[in-house]
Coordinates of C-alpha atoms in Angstrom, one line a residue:
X2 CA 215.5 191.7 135.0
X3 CA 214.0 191.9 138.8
X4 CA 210.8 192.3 136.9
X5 CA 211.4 189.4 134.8
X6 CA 212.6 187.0 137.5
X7 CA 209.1 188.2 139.7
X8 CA 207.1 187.3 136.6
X9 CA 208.8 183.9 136.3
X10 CA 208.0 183.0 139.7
X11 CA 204.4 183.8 139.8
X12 CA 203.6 181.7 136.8
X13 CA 204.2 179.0 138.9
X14 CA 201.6 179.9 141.2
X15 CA 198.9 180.7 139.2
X16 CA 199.4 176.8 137.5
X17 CA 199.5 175.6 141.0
X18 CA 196.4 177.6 141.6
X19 CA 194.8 176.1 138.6
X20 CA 195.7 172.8 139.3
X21 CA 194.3 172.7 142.9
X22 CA 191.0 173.9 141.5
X23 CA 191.0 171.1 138.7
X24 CA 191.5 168.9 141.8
X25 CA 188.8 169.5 143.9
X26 CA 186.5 169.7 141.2
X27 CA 187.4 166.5 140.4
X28 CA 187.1 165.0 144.0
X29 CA 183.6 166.9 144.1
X30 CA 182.1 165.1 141.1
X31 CA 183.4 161.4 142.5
X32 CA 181.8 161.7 146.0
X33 CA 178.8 162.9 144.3
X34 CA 178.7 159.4 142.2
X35 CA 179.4 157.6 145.0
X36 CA 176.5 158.5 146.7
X37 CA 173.1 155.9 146.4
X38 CA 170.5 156.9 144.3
X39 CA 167.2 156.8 146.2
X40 CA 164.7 153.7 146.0
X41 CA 161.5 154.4 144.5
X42 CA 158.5 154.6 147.1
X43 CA 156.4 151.6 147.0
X44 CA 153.1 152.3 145.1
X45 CA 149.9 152.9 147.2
X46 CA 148.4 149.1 148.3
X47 CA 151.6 147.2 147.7
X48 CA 152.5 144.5 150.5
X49 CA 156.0 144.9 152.0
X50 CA 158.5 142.3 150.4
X51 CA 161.9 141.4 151.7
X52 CA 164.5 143.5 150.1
X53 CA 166.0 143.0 147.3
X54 CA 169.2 141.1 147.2
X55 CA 172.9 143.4 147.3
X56 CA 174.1 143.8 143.6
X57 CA 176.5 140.8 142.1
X58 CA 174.5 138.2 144.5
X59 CA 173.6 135.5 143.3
X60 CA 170.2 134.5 143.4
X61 CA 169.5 130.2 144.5
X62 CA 167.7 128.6 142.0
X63 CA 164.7 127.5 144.2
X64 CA 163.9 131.2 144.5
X65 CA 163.5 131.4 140.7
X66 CA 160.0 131.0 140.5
X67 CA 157.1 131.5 137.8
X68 CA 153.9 132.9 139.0
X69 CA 150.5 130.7 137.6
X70 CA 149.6 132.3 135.1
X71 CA 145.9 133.0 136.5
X72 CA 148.2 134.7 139.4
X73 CA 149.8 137.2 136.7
X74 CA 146.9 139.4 135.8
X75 CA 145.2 140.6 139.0
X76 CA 141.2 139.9 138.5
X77 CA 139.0 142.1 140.5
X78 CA 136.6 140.7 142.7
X79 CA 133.4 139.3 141.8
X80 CA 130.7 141.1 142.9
X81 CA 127.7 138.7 143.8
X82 CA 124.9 139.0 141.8
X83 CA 121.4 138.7 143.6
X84 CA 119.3 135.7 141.9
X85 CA 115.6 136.8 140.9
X86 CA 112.9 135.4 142.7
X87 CA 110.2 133.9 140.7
X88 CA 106.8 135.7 141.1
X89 CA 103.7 133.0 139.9
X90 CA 101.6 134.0 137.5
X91 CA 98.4 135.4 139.1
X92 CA 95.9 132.5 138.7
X93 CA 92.7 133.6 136.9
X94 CA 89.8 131.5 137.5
X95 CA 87.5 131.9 134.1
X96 CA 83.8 132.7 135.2
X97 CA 81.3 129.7 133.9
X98 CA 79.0 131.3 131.3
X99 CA 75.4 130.8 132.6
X100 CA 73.7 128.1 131.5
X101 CA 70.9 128.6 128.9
X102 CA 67.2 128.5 130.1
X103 CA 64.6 126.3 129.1
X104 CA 62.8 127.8 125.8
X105 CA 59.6 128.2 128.1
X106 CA 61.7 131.0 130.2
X107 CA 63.4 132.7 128.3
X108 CA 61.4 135.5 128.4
X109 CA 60.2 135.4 131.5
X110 CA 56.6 136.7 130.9
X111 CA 53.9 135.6 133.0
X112 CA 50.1 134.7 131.4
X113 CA 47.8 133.1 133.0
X114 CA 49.8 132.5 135.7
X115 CA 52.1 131.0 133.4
X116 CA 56.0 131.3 131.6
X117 CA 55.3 131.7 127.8
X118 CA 57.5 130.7 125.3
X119 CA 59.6 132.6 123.6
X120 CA 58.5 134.8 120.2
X121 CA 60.3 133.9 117.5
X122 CA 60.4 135.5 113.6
X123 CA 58.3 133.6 111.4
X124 CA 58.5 133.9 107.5
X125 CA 55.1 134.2 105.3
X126 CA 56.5 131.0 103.2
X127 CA 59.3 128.3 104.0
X128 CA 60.5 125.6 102.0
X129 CA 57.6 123.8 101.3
X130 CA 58.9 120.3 102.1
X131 CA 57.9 118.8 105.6
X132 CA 60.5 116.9 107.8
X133 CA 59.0 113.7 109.6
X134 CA 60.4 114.2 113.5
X135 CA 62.4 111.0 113.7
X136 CA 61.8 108.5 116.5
X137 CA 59.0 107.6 118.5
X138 CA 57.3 107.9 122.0
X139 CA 55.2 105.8 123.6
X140 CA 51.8 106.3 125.3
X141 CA 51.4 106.9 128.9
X142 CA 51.3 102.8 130.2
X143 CA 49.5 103.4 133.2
X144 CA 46.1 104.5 131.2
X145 CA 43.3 102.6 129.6
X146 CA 42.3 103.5 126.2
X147 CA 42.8 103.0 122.9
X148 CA 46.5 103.4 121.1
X149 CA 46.1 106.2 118.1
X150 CA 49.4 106.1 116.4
X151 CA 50.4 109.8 114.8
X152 CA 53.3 111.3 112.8
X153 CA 55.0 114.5 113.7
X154 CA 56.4 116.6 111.0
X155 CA 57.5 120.1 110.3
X156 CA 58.4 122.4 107.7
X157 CA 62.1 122.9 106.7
X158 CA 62.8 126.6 107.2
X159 CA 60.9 127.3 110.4
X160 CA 62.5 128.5 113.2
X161 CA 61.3 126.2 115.5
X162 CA 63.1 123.2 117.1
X163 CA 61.5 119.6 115.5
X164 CA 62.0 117.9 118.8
X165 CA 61.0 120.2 121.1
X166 CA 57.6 120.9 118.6
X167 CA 57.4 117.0 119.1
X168 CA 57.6 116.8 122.4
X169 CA 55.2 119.8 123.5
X170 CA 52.6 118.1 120.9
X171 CA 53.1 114.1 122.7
X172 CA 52.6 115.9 126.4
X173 CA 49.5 118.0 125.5
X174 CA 48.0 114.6 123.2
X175 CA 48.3 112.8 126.3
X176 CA 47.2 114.9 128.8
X177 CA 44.3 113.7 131.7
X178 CA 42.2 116.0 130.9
X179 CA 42.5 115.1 126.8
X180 CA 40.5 112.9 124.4
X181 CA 41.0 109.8 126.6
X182 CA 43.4 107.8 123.8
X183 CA 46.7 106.7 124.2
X184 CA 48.5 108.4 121.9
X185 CA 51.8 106.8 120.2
X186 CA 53.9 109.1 118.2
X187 CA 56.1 107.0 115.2
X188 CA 58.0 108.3 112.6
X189 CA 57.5 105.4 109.9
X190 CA 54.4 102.5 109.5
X191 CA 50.7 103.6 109.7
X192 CA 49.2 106.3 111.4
X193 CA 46.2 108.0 112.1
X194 CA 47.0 111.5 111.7
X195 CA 49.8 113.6 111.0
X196 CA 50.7 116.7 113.1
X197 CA 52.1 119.4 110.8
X198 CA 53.7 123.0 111.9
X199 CA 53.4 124.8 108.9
X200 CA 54.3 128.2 107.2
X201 CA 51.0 130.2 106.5
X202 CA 51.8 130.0 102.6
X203 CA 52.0 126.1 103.1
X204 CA 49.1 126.3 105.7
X205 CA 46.7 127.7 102.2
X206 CA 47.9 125.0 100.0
X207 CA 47.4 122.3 102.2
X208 CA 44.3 123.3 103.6
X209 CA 42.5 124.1 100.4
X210 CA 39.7 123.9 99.7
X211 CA 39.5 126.4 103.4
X212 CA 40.3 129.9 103.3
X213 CA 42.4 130.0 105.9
X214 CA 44.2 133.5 104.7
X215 CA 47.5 132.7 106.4
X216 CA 46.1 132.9 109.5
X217 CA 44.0 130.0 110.6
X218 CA 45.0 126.1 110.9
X219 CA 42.6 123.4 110.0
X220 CA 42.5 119.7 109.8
X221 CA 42.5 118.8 105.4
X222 CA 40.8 114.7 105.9
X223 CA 44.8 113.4 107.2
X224 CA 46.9 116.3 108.5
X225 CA 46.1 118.8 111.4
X226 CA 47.3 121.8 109.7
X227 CA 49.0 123.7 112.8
X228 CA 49.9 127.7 111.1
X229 CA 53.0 128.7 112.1
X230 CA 52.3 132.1 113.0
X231 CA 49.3 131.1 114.9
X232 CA 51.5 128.8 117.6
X233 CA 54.0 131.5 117.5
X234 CA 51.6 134.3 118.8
X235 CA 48.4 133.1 119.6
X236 CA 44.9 134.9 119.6
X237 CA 44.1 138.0 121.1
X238 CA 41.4 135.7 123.1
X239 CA 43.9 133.9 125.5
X240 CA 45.0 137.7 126.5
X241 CA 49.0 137.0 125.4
X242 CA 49.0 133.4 127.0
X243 CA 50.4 131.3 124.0
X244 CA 51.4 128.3 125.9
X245 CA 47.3 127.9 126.5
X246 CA 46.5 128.3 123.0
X247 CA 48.9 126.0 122.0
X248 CA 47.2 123.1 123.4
X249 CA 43.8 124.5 122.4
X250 CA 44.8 124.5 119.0
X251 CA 46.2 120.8 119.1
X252 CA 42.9 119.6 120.4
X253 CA 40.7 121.2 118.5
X254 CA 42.4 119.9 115.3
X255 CA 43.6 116.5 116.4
X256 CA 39.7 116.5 117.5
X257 CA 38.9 116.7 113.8
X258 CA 41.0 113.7 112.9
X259 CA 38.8 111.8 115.4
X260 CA 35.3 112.9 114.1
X261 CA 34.3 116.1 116.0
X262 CA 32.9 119.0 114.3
X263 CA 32.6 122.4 115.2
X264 CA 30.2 123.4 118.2
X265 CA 28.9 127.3 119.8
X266 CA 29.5 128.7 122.5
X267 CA 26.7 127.3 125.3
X268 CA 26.5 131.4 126.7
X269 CA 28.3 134.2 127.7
X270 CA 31.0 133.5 130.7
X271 CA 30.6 130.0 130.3
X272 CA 34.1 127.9 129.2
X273 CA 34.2 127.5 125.6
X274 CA 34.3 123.7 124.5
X275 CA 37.2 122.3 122.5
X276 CA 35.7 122.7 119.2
X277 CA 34.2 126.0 119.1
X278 CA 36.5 128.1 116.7
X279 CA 38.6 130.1 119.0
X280 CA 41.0 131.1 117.0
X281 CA 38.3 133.4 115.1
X282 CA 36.3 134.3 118.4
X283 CA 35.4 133.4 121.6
X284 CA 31.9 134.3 121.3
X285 CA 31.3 135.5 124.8
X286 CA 32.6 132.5 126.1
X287 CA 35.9 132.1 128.6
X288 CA 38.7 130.3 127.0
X289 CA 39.7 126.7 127.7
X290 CA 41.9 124.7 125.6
X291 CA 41.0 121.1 127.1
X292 CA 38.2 118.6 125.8
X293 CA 37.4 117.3 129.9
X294 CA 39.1 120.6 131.4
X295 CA 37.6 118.9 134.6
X296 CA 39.4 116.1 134.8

């Protein structure tokens, strides 16, 4: 029974035990939710701000705000952005082509002392069909002497510039030291004479009943026959000076057309007259291409 009664009173103990332990476990867990939870750390680059109102405040309605919506979204700055500068165009100034030379120069071969023309291609036949050189020039109008009026016309096909062909033929017609007329060149109404360039296959028609073999020029009655090839080159006579020969064989033709015949050489090293037949020879004479060279 002792033992009995000694078991009776220690059960009260150990539930007093227990209960003291259920206790302070229970007082434990209490001041552990009373204590604050710890405020997050502001993030890096944040600005201060006042602190946030106790729980249960109530907040005024003036401090309700609404950020602008531009405000809301944090733009990043604009980083400048440099403006090109404008270089000009480099300016290139275009190089004037040179101008062309006179067809006396283009070569720029010396005979005689003088520029020759320039050597052209000429064919054996052309068209056959002459060209009058239109327009007119007059005689020289500080000159006595008669007025011969004379056409100027060459063959279609030729290489050779009509105007130019004119012109050369009215400066050597009225030279000083020529026949002594005043010669008038027209393209229409009587003439005297006609001044033809002409292909050597047109040269042998027109100048039949001659044999001029595509190589000589003659005066036919009304046309002083000039071959082509002839004021193109020359004779081997005037030693590669064509622009002589050119007005040698002018005045030896146009002097046809005003009634002179053919004459010889007066002797060796003497200047050959106007109508001996240079073009085949000079027969020991020196050439001259003038009827008064002296004048």
């Amino acid at each position: 029974m002792p033992g009995n009664i000694d078991n009776q009173l220690r059960r009260p103990r150990s539930w007093l035990l227990v209960f003291g332990c259920l206790s302070m476990l229970l007082a434990g867990g209490s001041a552990v939710a009373a204590l604050p939870l710890p405020e997050p750390a502001p993030s890096p680059g944040a600005l201060p701000g006042p602190p946030p109102p106790p729980p249960g405040t109530p907040v005024p309605p003036a401090a309700v705000t609404t950020p602008p919506a531009a405000s809301r979204t944090a733009l990043p700055a604009a980083t400048p952005i440099a403006t090109p500068t404008a270089t000009p165009p480099a300016v290139v100034t275009p190089t004037p082509p040179p101008e062309p030379a006179p067809e006396a120069q283009r070569t720029r071969l010396l005979a005689n002392g003088r520029l020759q023309p320039e050597k052209v291609r000429v064919p054996r036949a052309a068209s056959g069909r002459y060209a009058v050189v239109p327009g007119g020039a007059a005689p020289p109008s500080r000159r006595k002497g008669k007025v011969v009026r004379y056409v100027v016309e060459v063959e279609r096909g030729l290489p050779f510039d009509p105007q130019e062909f004119a012109d050369e033929v009215h400066r050597i017609l009225n030279d000083p030291r020529g026949w002594g007329f005043r010669f008038k060149r027209v393209s229409r109404g009587p003439a005297k004479l006609r001044v033809s360039l002409s292909s050597p296959a047109l040269t042998d028609r027109r100048c039949l009943p001659l044999r001029t073999q595509g190589t000589l020029s003659c005066w036919n009655g009304r046309q002083a026959v000039i071959n082509a090839v002839r004021w193109n080159r020359g004779v081997p006579g005037y030693r590669g000076d064509v622009a002589s020969y050119r007005e040698y064989v002018v005045n030896h033709e146009v002097g046809h057309g005003l009634g002179h015949g053919h004459v010889p050489c007066p002797g060796p090293g003497r200047r050959a007259p106007v109508m001996l037949q240079q073009t085949k020879s000079l027969y020991g004479c020196r050439p001259n291409a003038w009827p008064f060279p002296k004048r």
